mmCIF file of C-alpha atoms and ligand atoms in Angstrom:
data_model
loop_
_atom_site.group_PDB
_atom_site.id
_atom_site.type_symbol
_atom_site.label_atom_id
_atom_site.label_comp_id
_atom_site.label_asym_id
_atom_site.label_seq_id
_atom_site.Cartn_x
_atom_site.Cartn_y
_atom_site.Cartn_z
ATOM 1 C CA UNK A 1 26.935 -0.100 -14.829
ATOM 2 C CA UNK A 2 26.762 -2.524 -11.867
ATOM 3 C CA UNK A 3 23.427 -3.548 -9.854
ATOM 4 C CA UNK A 4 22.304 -2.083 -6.887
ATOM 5 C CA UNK A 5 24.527 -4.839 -4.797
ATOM 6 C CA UNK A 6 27.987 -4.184 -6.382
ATOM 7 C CA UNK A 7 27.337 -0.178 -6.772
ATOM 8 C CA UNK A 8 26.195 -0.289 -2.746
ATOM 9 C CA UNK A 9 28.496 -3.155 -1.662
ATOM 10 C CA UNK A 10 29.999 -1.046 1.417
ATOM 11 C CA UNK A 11 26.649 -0.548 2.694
ATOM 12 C CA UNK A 12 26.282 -4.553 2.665
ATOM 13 C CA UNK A 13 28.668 -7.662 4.464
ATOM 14 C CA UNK A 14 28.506 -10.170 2.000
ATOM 15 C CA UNK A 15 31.020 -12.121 2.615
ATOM 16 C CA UNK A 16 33.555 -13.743 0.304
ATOM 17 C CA UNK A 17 32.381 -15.422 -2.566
ATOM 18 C CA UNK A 18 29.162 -13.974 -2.461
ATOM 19 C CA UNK A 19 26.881 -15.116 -5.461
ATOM 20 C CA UNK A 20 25.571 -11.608 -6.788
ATOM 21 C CA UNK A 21 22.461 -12.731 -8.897
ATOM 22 C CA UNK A 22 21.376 -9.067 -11.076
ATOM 23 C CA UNK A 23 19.797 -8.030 -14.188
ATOM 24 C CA UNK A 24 21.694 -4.377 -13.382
ATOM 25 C CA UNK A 25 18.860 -3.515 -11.460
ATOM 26 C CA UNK A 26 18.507 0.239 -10.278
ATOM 27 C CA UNK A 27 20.009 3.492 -11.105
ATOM 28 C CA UNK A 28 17.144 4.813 -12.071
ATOM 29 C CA UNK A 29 16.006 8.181 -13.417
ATOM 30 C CA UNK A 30 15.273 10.807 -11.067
ATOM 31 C CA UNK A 31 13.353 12.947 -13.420
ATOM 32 C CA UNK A 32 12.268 16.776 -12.700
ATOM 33 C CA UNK A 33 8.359 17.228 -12.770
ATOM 34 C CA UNK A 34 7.826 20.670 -13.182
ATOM 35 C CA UNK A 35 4.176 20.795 -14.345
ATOM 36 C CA UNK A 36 3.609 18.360 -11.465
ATOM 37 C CA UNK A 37 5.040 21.112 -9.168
ATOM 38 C CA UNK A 38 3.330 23.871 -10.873
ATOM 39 C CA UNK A 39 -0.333 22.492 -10.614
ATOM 40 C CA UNK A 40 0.997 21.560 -6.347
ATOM 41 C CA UNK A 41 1.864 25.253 -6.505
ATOM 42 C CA UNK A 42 -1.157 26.854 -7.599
ATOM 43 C CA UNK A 43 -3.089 24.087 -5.675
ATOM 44 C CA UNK A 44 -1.553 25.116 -2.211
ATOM 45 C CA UNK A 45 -0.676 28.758 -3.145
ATOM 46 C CA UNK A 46 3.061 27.773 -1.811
ATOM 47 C CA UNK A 47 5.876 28.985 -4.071
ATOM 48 C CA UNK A 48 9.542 28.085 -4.798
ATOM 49 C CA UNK A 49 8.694 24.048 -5.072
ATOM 50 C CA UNK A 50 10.886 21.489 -6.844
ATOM 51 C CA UNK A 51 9.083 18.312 -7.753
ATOM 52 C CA UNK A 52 11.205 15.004 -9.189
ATOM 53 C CA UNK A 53 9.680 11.632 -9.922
ATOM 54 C CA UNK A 54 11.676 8.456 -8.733
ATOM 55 C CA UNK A 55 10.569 6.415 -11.714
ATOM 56 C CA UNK A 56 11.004 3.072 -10.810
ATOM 57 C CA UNK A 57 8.920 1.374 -13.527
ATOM 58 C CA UNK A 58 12.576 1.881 -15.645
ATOM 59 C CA UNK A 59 13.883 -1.129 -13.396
ATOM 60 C CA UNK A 60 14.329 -4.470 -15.115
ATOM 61 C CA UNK A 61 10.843 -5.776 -14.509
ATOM 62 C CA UNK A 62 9.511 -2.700 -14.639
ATOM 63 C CA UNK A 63 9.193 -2.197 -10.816
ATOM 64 C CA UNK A 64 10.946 -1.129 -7.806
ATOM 65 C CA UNK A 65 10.576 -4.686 -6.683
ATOM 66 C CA UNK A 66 13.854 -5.653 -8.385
ATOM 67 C CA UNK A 67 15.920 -4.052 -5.922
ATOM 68 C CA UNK A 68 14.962 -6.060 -3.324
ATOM 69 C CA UNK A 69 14.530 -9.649 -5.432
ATOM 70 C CA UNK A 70 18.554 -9.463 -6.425
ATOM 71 C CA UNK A 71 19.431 -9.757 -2.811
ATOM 72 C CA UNK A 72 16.864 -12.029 -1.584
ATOM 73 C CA UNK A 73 17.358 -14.342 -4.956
ATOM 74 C CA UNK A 74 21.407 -14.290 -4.362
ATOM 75 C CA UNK A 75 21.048 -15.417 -0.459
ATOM 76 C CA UNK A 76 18.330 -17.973 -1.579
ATOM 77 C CA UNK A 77 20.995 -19.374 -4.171
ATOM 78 C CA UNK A 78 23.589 -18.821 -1.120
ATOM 79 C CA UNK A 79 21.659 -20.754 0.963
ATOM 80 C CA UNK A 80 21.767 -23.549 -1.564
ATOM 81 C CA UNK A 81 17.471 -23.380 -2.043
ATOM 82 C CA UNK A 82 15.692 -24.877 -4.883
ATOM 83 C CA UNK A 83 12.501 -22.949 -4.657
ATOM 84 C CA UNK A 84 11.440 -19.712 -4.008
ATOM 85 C CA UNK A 85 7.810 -18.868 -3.025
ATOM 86 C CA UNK A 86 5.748 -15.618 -3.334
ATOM 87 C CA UNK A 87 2.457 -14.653 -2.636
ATOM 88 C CA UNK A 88 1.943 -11.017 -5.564
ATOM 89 C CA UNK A 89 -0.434 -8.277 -6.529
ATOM 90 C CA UNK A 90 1.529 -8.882 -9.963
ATOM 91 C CA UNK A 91 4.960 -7.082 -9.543
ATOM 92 C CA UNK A 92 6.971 -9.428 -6.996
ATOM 93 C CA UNK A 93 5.600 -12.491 -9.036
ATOM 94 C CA UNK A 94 7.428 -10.919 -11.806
ATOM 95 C CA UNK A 95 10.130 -10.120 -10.433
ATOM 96 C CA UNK A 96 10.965 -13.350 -8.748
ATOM 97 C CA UNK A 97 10.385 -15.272 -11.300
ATOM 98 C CA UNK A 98 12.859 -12.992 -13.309
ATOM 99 C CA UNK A 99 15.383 -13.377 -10.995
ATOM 100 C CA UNK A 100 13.966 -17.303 -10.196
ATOM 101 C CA UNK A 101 15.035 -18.039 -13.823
ATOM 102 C CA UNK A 102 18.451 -16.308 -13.753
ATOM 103 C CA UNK A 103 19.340 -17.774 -10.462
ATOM 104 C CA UNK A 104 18.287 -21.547 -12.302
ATOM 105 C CA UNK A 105 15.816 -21.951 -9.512
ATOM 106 C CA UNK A 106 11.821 -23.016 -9.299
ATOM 107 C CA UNK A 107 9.932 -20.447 -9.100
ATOM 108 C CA UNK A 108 6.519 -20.649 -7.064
ATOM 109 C CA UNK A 109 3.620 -18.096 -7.034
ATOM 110 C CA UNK A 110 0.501 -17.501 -5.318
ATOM 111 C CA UNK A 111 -1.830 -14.993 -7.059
ATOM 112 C CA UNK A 112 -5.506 -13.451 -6.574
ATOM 113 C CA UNK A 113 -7.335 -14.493 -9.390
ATOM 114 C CA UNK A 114 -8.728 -12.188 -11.891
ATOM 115 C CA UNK A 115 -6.693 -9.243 -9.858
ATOM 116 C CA UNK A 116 -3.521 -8.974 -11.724
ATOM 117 C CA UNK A 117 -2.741 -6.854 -14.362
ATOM 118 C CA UNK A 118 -2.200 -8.359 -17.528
ATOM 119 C CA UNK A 119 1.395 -7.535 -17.772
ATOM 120 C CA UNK A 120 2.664 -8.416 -14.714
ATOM 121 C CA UNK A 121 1.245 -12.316 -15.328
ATOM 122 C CA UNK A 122 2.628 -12.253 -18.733
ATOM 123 C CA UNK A 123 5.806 -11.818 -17.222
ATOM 124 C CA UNK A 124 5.524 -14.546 -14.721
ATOM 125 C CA UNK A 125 4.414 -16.739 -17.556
ATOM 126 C CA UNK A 126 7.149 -16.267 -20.186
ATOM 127 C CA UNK A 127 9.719 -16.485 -17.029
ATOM 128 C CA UNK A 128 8.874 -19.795 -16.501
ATOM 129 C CA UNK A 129 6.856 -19.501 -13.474
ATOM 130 C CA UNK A 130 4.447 -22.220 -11.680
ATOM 131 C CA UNK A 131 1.613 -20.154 -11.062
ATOM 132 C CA UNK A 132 -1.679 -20.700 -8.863
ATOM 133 C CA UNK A 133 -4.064 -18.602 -8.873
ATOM 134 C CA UNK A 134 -6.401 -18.215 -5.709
ATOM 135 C CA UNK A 135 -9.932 -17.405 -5.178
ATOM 136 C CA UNK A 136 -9.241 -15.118 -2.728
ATOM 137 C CA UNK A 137 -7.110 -11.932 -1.914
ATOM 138 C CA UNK A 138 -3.298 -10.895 -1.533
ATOM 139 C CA UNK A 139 -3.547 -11.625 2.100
ATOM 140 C CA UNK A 140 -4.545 -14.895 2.082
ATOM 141 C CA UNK A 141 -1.997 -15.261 -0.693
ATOM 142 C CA UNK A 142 0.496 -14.650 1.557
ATOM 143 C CA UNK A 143 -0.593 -16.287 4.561
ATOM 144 C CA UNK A 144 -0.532 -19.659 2.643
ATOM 145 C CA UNK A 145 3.028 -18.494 1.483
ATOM 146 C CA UNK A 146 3.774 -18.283 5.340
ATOM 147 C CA UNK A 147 2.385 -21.585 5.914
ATOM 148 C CA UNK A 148 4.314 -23.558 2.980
ATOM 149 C CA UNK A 149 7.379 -21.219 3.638
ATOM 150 C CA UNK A 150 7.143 -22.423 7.594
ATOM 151 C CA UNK A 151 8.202 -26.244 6.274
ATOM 152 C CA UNK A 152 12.149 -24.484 4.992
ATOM 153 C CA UNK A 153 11.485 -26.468 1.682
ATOM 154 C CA UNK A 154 11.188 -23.239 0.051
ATOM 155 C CA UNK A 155 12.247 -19.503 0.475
ATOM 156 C CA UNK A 156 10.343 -16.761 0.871
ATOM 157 C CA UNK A 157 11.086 -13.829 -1.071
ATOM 158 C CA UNK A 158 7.820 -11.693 0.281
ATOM 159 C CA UNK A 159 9.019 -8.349 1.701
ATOM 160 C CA UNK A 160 8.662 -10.526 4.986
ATOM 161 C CA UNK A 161 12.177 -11.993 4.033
ATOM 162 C CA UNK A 162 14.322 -9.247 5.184
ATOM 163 C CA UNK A 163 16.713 -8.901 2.528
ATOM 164 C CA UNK A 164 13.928 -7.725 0.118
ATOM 165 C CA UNK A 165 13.916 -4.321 2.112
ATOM 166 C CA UNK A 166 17.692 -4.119 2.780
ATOM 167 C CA UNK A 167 18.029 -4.622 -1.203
ATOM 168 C CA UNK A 168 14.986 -1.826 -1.913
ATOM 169 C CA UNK A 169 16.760 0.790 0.819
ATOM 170 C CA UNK A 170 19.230 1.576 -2.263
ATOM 171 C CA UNK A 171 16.339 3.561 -3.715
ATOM 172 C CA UNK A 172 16.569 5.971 -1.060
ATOM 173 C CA UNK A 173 20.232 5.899 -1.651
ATOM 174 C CA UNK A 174 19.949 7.498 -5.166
ATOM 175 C CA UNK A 175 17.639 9.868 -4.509
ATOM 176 C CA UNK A 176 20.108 11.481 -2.081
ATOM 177 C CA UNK A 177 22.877 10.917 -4.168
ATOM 178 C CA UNK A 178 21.225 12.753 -7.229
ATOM 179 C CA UNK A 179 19.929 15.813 -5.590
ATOM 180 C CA UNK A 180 22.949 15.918 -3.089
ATOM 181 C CA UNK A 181 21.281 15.648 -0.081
ATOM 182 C CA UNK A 182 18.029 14.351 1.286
ATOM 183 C CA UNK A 183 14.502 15.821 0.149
ATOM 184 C CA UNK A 184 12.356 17.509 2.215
ATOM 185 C CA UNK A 185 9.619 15.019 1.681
ATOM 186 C CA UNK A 186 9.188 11.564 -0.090
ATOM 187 C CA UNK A 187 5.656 11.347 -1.420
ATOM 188 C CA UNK A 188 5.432 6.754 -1.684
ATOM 189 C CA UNK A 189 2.579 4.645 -2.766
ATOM 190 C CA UNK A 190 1.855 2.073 0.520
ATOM 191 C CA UNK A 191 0.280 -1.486 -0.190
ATOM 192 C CA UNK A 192 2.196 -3.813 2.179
ATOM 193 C CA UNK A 193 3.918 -1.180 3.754
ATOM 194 C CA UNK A 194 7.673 -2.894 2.573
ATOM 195 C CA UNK A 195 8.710 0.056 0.177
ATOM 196 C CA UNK A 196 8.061 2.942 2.792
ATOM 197 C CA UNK A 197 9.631 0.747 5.373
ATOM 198 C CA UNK A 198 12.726 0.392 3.271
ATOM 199 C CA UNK A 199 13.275 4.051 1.733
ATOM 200 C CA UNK A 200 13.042 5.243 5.510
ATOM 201 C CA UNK A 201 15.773 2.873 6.396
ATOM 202 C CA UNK A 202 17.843 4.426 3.975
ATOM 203 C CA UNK A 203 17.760 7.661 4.539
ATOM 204 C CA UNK A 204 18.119 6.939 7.808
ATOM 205 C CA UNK A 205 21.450 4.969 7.481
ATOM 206 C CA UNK A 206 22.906 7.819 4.926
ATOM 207 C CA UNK A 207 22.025 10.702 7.871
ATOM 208 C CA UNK A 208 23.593 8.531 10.565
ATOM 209 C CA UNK A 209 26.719 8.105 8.475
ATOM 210 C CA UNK A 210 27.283 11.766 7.267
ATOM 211 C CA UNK A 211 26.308 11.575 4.066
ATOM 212 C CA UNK A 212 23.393 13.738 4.348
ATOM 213 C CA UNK A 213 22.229 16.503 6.687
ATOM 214 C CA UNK A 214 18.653 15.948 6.807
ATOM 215 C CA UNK A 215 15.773 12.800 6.820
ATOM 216 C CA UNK A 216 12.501 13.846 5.000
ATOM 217 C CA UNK A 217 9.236 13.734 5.955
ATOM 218 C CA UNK A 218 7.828 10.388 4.775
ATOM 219 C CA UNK A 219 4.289 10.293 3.275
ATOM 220 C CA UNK A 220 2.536 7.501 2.194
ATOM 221 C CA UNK A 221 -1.006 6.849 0.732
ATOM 222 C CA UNK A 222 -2.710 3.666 0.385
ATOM 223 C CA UNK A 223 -6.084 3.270 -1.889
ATOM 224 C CA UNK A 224 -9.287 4.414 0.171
ATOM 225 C CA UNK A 225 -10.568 1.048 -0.429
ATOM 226 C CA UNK A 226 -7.691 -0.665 1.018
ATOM 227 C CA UNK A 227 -5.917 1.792 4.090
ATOM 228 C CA UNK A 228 -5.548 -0.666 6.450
ATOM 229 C CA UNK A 229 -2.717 1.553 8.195
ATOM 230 C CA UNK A 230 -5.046 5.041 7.698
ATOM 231 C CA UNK A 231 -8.095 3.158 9.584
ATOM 232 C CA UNK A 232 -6.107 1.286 12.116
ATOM 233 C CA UNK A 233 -8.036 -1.860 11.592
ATOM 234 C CA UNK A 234 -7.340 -4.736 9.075
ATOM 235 C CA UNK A 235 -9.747 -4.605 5.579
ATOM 236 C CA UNK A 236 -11.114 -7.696 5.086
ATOM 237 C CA UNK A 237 -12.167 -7.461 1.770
ATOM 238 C CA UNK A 238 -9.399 -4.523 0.069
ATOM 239 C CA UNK A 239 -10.779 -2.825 -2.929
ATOM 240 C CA UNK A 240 -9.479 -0.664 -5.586
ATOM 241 C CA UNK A 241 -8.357 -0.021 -9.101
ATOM 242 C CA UNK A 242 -5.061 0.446 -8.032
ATOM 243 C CA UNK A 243 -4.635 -3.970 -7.845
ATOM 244 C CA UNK A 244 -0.918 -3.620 -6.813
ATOM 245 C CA UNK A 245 -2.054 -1.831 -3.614
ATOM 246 C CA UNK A 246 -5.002 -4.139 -3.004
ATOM 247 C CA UNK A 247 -3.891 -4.869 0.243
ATOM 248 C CA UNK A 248 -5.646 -5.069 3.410
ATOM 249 C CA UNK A 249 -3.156 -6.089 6.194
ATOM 250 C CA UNK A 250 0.019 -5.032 5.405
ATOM 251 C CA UNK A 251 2.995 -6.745 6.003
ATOM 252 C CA UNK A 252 5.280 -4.256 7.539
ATOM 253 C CA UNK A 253 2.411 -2.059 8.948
ATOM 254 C CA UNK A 254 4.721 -1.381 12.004
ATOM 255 C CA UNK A 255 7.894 -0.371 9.422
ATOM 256 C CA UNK A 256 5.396 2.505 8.278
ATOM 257 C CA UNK A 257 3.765 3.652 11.256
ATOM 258 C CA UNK A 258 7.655 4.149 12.564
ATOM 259 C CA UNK A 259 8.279 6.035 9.683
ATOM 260 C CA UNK A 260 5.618 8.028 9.612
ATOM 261 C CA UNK A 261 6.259 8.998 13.187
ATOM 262 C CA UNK A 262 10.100 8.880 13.254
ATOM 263 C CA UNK A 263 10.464 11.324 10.361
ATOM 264 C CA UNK A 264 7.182 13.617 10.813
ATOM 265 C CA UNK A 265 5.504 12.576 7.957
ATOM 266 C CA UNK A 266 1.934 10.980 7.165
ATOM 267 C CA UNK A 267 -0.084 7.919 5.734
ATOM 268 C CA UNK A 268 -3.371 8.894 3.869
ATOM 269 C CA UNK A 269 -5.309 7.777 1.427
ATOM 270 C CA UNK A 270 -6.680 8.651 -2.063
ATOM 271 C CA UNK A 271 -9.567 7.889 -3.750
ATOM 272 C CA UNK A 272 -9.573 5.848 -6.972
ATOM 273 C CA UNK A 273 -10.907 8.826 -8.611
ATOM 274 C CA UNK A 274 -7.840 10.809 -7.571
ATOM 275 C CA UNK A 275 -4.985 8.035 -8.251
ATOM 276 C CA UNK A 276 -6.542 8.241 -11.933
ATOM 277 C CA UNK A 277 -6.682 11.845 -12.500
ATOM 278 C CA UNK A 278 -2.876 11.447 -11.203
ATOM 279 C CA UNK A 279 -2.171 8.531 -13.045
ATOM 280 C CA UNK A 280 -3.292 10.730 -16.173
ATOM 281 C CA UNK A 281 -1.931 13.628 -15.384
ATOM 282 C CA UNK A 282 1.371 12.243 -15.435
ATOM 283 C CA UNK A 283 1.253 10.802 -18.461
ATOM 284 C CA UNK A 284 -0.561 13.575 -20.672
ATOM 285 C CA UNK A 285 1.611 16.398 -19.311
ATOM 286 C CA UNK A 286 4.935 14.954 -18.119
ATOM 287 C CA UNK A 287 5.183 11.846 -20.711
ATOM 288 C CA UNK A 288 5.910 9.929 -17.806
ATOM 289 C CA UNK A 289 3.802 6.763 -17.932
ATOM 290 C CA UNK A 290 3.649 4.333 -14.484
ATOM 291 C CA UNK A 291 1.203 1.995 -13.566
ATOM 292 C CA UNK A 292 -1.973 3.659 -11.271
ATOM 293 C CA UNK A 293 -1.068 2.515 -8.158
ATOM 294 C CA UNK A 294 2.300 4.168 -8.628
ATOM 295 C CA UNK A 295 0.374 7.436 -8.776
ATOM 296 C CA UNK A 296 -0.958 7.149 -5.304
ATOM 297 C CA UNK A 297 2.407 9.235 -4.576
ATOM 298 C CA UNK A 298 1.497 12.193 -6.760
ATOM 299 C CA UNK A 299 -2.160 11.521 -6.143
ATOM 300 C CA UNK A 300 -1.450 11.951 -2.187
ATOM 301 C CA UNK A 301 0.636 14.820 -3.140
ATOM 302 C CA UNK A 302 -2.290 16.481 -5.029
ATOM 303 C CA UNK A 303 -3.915 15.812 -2.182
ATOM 304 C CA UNK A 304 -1.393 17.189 0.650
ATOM 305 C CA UNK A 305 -1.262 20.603 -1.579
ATOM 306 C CA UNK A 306 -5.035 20.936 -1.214
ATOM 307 C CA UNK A 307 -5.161 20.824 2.781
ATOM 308 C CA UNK A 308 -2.286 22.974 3.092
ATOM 309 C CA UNK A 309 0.437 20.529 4.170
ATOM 310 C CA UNK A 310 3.574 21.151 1.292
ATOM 311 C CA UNK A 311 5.722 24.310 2.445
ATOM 312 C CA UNK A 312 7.353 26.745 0.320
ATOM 313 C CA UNK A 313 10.737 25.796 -1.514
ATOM 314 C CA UNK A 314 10.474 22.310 -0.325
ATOM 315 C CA UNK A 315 12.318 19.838 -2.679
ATOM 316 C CA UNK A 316 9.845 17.100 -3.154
ATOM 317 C CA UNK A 317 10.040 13.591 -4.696
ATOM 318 C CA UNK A 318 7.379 10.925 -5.452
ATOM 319 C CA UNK A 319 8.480 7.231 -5.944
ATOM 320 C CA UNK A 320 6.474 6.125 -9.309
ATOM 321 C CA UNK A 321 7.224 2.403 -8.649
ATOM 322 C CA UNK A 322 6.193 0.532 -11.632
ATOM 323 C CA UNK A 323 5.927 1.110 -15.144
ATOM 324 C CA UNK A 324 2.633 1.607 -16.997
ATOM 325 C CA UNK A 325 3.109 -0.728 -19.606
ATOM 326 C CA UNK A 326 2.486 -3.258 -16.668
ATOM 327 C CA UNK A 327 -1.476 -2.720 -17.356
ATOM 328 C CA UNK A 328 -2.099 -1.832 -20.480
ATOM 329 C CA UNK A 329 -6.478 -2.560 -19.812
ATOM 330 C CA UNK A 330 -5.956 0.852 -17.402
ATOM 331 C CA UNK A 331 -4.463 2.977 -19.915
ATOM 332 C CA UNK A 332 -6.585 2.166 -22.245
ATOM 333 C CA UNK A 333 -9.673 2.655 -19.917
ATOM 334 C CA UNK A 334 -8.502 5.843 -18.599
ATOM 335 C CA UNK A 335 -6.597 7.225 -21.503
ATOM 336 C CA UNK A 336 -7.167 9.738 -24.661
ATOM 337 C CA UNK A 337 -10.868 9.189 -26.280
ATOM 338 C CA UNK A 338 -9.727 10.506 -29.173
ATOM 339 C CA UNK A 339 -9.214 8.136 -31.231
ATOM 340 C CA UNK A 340 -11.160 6.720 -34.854
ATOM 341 C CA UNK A 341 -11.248 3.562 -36.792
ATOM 342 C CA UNK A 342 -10.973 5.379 -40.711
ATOM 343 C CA UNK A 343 -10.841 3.962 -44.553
ATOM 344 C CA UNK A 344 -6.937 4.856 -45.953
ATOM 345 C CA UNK A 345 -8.113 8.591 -46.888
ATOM 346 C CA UNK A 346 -6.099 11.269 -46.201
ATOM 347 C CA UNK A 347 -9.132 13.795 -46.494
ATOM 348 C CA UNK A 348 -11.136 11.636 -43.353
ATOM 349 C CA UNK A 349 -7.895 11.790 -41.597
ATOM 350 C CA UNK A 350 -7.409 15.086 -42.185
ATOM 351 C CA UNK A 351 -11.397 15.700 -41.300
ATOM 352 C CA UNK A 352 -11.071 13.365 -38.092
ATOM 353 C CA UNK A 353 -7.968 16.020 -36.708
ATOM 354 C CA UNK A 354 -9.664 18.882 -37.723
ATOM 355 C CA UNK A 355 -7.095 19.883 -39.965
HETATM 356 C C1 AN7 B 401 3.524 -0.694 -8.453
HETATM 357 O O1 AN7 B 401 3.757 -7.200 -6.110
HETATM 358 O O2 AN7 B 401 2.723 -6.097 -3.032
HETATM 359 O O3 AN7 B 401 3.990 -0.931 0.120
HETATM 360 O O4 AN7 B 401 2.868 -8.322 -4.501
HETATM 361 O O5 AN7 B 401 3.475 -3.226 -7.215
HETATM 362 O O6 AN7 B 401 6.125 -2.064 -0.534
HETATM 363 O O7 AN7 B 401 3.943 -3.240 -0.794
HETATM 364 C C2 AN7 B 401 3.217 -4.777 -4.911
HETATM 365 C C3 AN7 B 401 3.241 -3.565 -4.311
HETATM 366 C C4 AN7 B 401 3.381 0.085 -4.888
HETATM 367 C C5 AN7 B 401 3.282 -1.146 -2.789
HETATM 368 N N1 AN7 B 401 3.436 0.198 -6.211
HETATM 369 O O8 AN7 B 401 4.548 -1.347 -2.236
HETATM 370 C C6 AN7 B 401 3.239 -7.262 -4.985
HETATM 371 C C7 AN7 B 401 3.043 -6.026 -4.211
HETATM 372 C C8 AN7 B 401 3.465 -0.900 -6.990
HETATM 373 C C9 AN7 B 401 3.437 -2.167 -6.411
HETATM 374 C C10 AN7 B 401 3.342 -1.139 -4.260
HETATM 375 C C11 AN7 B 401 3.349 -2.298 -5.014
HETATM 376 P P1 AN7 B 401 4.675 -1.928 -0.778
#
C-alpha cells in the first residue's frame, strides 16, 4: 500500500521527479462505533444513527499529523532545505522529526515545557530531534517559529505551511471513499483549527468533482479552557487536560469559522470532565484507545445529542486523531481502579477477582 501522496496523486501536480518522502502514511481504519451510537441514541431520543470513528492514532506516528508532514517534508527536501522548524503540543514535533529523519534533514522544535505528553517527546527524542523547550505556551511557540522561519534558513512545517493541510485533506478523502459517499456530519477535535480546515477542503473538492453528492455538516469542539474560536476572543493563558488542544489563538481560525458556516455545522466546546468520560468511554466499551484530546469529537458529539442537534438516520463520523498510547500518565489517571499489587497465590488472585 502506497502513502497518502502516491494513492491521491491525481488530486496533487507534483511535477516530474517529485521526491515523495512517506512512512505509508494513511489509509486508516474507519471503524463502526455502535455503542457510541447507541448511548447518542438514547441520549437524543433520535433513532436509525450510524456512528464510525476515523481513527487516526493508527497513522505512523500515531497521529493524523502524518498526512500533512509527508507533503510538507517532500517540498522542504524539494526545495533543497536543511532544516525544518516546528513549534508542537507534542504530535507535529513527532511527526516532523519522523519524517525530518527520513528526509536526512535537521530537525528543529519548539515545545511548552512540562505540557507534552510523555509519548509524543519520546518520539521526538529517539528521532533525533533538537528540542527546546519554552517557558511559555503553544502560541508563543509558534510565534518564535514565525520569527526564525521569517529569515528562509529554515522551513516551516506548522499547519501555517500550506502543504500540511493539502496533505491532511486526504483524510476526508477516505472517509468518503469507505462509506461511499459523504457523511452527514463530521464530529473533529479543533486546537489550531488546521485539521477542520483541511477535512472541509476535502470534501469540498470530492463534491465539486462528482465524486460525492453531499458535504456534511462540520462540527468542531475545542477544550472549554482553550475555545478561542467558541468565545471570539484570543485565550491568553489556554488550559486543559486535553495538552494537544491547548491552544489559544488558532492558526487557521478563519479555515474553521468558513467551515463551520459554509457547510452548516458548529464549533463548541467541552469540558475536561466530558472529553474524559469520552475518552473512557471509548476505550472501555469500543476497545478503541486515542489520546483525550482526540475525544473532544465524541465528547462534542455526546454533547450535540444532549441539546437536540443529531437527526435521525444520520451517518455520523468522529475523527479520533491520535493514538492513546501517546500519553500513557492520562490513561493511567483516568483508567480502571481495579487493579492490586498480590504475593504469587492463586487463592489472593482468585479472592482479589471475586472468583
Ligand atoms: C491529537 O501537535 O497542534 O485543530 O502541535 O495533536 O488541526 O490543530 C496538535 C493538534 C487534535 C488539533 N488532536 O488539530 C501540535 C498540534 C490531536 C492533536 C489536534 C491536535 P488542529
Amino acid at each position: 500500500m502506497a502513502g497518502i501522496l502516491e494513492r491521491y496523486r491525481q488530486f496533487y501536480d507534483f511535477g516530474d521527479n517529485f521526491p515523495i518522502i512517506s512512512l505509508e502514511e494513511g489509509n486508516t481504519p474507519l471503524i463502526p462505533a455502535c455503542n457510541v451510537g447507541d448511548a447518542v441514541m438514547q441520549k437524543s431520543g433520535k433513532t436509525g444513527l450510524k456512528v464510525f470513528l476515523k481513527f487516526e492514532g493508527l497513522n505512523p506516528t500515531g497521529s493524523f499529523k502524518d498526512r500533512g508532514m509527508t507533503y510538507a517534508v517532500s517540498r522542504a527536501v524539494q526545495e533543497k532545505h536543511t532544516h525544518i522548524i516546528c513549534a508542537s503540543t507534542g504530535n507535529t514535533s513527532a511527526s516532523a522529526a519522523a519524517y525530518g529523519a527520513r528526509a536526512g534533514l535537521k530537525t528543529l522544535i519548539i515545545l511548552p515545557s512540562g505540557k507534552v505528553a510523555l509519548g509524543k517527546l519520546s518520539q521526538a527524542i529517539l528521532y533525533g530531534a533538537s528540542i527546546v523547550e519554552i517557558d511559555g505556551n503553544f502560541d508563543q511557540a509558534l510565534d518564535i517559529v514565525r520569527e526564525l522561519g521569517s529569515t528562509g534558513k529554515v522551513c516551516i512545517v506548522n499547519s501555517i505551511n500550506p502543504y500540511r493541510l493539502q496533505g491532511q485533506k486526504t483524510g476526508a478523502f477516505e472517509v468518503c471513499d469507505v462509506l461511499g459517499e459523504a457523511p452527514d456530519d463530521l464530529f473533529i477535535p479543533v486546537g489550531n483549527a488546521g485539521n477542520i480546515t483541511a477535512y472541509w477542503m476535502g470534501f469540498k473538492e470530492y463534491a465539486d468533482k462528482g465524486i460525492t453528492q453531499k458535504r456534511p455538516r462540520m462540527n468542531g469542539y475545542e477544550a472549554e479552557g482553550s475555545a478561542a474560536i467558541v468565545f471570539n476572543r484570543k485565550i491568553e493563558n489556554p488550559e486543559t487536560l486535553a495538552t494537544a488542544i491547548r491552544i489559544g489563538n488558532p492558526a487557521s481560525w478563519d479555515g474553521a469559522v468558513a467551515a463551520r458556516d459554509e457547510s452548516g455545522g458548529r464549533i463548541d466546546s467541552v469540558t475536561d470532565d466530558e472529553i474524559v468520560a469520552a475518552y473512557q468511554f471509548l476505550a472501555a466499551r469500543e476497545g478503541v484507545f486515542c489520546e483525550p484530546s482526540s475525544a473532544a469529537s465524541v465528547a462534542g458529539l455526546f454533547k450535540a445529542a444532549e441539546l437536540g442537534q443529531v437527526q435521525d438516520n444520520a451517518t455520523i463520523v468522529c475523527v479520533l486523531t491520535g493514538n492513546g498510547l501517546k500519553d500513557p500518565d492520562s490513561a493511567i489517571k483516568f483508567g480502571s481502579p481495579e487493579r492490586a499489587q498480590l504475593p504469587a497465590d492463586a487463592g489472593q488472585v482468585a479472592e482479589f477477582f471475586r472468583l
